PDB file of C-alpha atoms in Angstrom:
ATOM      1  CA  UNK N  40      -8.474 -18.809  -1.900  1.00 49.00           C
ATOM      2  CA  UNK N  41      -9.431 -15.025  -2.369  1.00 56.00           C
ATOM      3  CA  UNK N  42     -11.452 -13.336   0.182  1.00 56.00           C
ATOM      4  CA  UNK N  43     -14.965 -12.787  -0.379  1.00 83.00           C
ATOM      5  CA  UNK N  44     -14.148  -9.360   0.915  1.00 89.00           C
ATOM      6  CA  UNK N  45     -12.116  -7.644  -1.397  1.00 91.00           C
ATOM      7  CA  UNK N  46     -12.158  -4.452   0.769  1.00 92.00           C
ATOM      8  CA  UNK N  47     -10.845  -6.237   4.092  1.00 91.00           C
ATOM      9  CA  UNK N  48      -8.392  -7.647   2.271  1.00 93.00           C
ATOM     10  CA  UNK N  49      -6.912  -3.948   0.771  1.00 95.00           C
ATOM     11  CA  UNK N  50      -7.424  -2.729   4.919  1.00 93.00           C
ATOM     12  CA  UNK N  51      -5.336  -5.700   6.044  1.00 92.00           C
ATOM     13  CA  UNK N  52      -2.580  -5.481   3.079  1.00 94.00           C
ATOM     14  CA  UNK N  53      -2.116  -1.842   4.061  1.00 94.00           C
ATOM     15  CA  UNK N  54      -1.889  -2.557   7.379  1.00 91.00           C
ATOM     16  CA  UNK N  55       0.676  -5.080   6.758  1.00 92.00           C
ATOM     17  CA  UNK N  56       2.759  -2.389   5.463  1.00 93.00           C
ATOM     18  CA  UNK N  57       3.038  -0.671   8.956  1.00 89.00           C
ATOM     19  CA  UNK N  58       4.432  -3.780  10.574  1.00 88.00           C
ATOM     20  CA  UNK N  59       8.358  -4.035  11.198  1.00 89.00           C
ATOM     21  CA  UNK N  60       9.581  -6.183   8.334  1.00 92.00           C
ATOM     22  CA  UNK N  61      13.146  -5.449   6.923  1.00 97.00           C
ATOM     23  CA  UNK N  62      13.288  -2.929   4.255  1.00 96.00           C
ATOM     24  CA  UNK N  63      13.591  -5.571   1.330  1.00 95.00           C
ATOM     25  CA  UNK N  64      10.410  -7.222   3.165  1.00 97.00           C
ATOM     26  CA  UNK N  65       8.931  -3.770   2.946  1.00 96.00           C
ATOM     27  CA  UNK N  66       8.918  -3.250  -0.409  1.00 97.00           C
ATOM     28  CA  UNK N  67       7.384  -6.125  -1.671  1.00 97.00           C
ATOM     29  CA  UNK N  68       4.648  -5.685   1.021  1.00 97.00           C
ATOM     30  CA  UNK N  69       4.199  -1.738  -0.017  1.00 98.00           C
ATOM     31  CA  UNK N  70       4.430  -2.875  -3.372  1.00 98.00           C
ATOM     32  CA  UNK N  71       1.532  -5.594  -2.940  1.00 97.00           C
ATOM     33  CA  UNK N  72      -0.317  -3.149  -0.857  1.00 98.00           C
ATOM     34  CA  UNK N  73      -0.248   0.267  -3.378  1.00 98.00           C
ATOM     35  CA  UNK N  74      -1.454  -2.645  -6.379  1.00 98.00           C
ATOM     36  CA  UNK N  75      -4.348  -3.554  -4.046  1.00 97.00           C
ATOM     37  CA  UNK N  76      -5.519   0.133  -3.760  1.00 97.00           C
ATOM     38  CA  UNK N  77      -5.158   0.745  -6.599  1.00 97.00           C
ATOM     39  CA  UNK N  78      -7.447  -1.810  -8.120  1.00 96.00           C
ATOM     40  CA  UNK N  79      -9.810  -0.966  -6.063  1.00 96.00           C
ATOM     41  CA  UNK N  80      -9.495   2.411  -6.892  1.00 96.00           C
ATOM     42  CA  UNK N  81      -8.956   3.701  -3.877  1.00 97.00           C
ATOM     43  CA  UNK N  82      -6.329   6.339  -5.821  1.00 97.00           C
ATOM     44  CA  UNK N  83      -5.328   8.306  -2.605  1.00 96.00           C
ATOM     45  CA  UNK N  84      -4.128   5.338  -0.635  1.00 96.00           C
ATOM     46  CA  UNK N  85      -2.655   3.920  -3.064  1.00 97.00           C
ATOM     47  CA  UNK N  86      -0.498   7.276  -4.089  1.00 97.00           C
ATOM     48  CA  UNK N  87       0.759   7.064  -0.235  1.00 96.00           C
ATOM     49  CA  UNK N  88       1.919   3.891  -0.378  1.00 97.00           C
ATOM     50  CA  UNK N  89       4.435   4.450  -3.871  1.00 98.00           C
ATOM     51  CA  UNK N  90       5.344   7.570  -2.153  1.00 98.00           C
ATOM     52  CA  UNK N  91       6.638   5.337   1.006  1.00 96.00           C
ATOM     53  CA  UNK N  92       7.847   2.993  -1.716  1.00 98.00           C
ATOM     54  CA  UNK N  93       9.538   5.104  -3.931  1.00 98.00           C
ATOM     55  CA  UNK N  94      11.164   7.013  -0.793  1.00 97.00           C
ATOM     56  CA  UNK N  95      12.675   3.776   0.498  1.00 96.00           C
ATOM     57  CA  UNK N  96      16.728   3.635  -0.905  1.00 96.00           C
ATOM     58  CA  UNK N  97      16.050  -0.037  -1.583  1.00 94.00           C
ATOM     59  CA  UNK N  98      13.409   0.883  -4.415  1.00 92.00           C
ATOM     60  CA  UNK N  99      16.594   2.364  -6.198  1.00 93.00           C
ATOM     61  CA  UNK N 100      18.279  -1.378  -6.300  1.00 95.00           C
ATOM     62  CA  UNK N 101      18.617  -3.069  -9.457  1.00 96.00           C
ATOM     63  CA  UNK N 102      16.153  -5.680  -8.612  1.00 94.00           C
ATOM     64  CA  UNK N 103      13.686  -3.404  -7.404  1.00 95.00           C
ATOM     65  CA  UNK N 104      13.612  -1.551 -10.799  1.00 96.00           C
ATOM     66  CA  UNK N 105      10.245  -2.975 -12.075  1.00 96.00           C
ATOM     67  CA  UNK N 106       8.153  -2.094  -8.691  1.00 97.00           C
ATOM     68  CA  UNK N 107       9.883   1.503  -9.105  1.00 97.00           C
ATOM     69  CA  UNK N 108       8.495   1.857 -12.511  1.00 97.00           C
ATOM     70  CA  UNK N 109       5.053   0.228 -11.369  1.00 98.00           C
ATOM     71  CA  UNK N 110       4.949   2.822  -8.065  1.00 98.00           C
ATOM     72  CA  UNK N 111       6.034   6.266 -10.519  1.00 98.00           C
ATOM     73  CA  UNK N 112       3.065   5.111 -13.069  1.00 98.00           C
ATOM     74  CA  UNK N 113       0.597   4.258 -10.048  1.00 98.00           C
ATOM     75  CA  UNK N 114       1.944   7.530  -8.257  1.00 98.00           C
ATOM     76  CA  UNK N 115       1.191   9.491 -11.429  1.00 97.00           C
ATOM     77  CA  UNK N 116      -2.287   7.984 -12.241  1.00 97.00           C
ATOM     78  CA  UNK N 117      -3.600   8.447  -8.780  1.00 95.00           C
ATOM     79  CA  UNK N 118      -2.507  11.789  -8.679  1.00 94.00           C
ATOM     80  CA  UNK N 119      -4.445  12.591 -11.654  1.00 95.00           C
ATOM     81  CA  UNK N 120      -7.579  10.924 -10.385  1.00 92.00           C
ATOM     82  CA  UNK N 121      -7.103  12.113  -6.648  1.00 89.00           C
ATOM     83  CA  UNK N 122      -9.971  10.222  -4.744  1.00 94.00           C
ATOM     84  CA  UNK N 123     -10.967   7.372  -3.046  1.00 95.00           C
ATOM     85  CA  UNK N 124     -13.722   5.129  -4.122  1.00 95.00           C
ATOM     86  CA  UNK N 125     -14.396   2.490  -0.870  1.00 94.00           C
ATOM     87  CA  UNK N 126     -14.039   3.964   2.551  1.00 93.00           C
ATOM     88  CA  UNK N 127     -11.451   1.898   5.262  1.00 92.00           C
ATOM     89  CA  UNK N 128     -10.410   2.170   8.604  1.00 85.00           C
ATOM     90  CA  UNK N 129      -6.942   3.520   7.428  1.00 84.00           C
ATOM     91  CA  UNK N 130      -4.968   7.013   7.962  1.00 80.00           C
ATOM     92  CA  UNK N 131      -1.342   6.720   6.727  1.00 76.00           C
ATOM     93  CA  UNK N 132      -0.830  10.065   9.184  1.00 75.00           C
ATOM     94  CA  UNK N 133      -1.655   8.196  12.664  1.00 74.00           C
ATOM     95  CA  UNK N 134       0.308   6.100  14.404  1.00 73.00           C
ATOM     96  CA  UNK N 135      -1.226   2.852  15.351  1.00 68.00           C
ATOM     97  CA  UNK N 136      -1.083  -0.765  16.611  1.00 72.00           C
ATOM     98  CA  UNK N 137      -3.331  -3.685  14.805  1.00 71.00           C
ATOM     99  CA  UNK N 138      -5.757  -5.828  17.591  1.00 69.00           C
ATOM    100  CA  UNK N 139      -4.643  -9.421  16.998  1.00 66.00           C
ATOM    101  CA  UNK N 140      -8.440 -10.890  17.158  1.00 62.00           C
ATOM    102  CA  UNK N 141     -10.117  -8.314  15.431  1.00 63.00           C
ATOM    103  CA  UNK N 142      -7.255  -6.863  12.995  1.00 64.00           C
ATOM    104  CA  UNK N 143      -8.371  -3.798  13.159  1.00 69.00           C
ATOM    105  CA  UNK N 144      -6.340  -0.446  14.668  1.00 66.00           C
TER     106      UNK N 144
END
């Protein structure tokens, strides 16, 4: 079922990607993540996450070849549009922990 929220849902996908997974975990979850911003159009968030992605030595295996190409075209089209359209509680620069009843930093 999709959230009726489609905002929370981008918050708690990016969050997601600060959580310790192991760095094939990671990419699929920075890969979901940067897709989710960038529907949204939230361009600046999503460059940040396929920046993280594409910076990751795993993005440079063989099976991780078609997120690569998705994160240099999403990196490239946010870049060129350079905003974002919906406001969340999110700043890729601050270190933080997520509440477990509220989900929230």
């Amino acid at each position: 079922k999709e959230t009726e929220d489609p905002i929370r849902a981008l918050e708690l996908a990016v969050y997601f990607t600060h959580c310790k997974l192991q760095p094939a975990h990671l990419v699929l979850v920075l890969n979901i993540a940067m897709k989710a911003a960038y529907k949204q159009n939230n361009y600046i968030t999503a460059a940040s996450l396929a920046q993280r992605l594409l910076g990751m030595p795993e993005s440079n295996l063989e099976a991780n070849r078609p997120k690569r190409t998705v994160a240099q075209k999403v990196l490239k089209k946010s870049e060129q549009s350079g905003r974002n359209e919906h406001q969340i509680d999110y700043d890729a620069s601050k270190h933080f922990n997520v509440g477990a009843v509220a989900m929230k930093p």
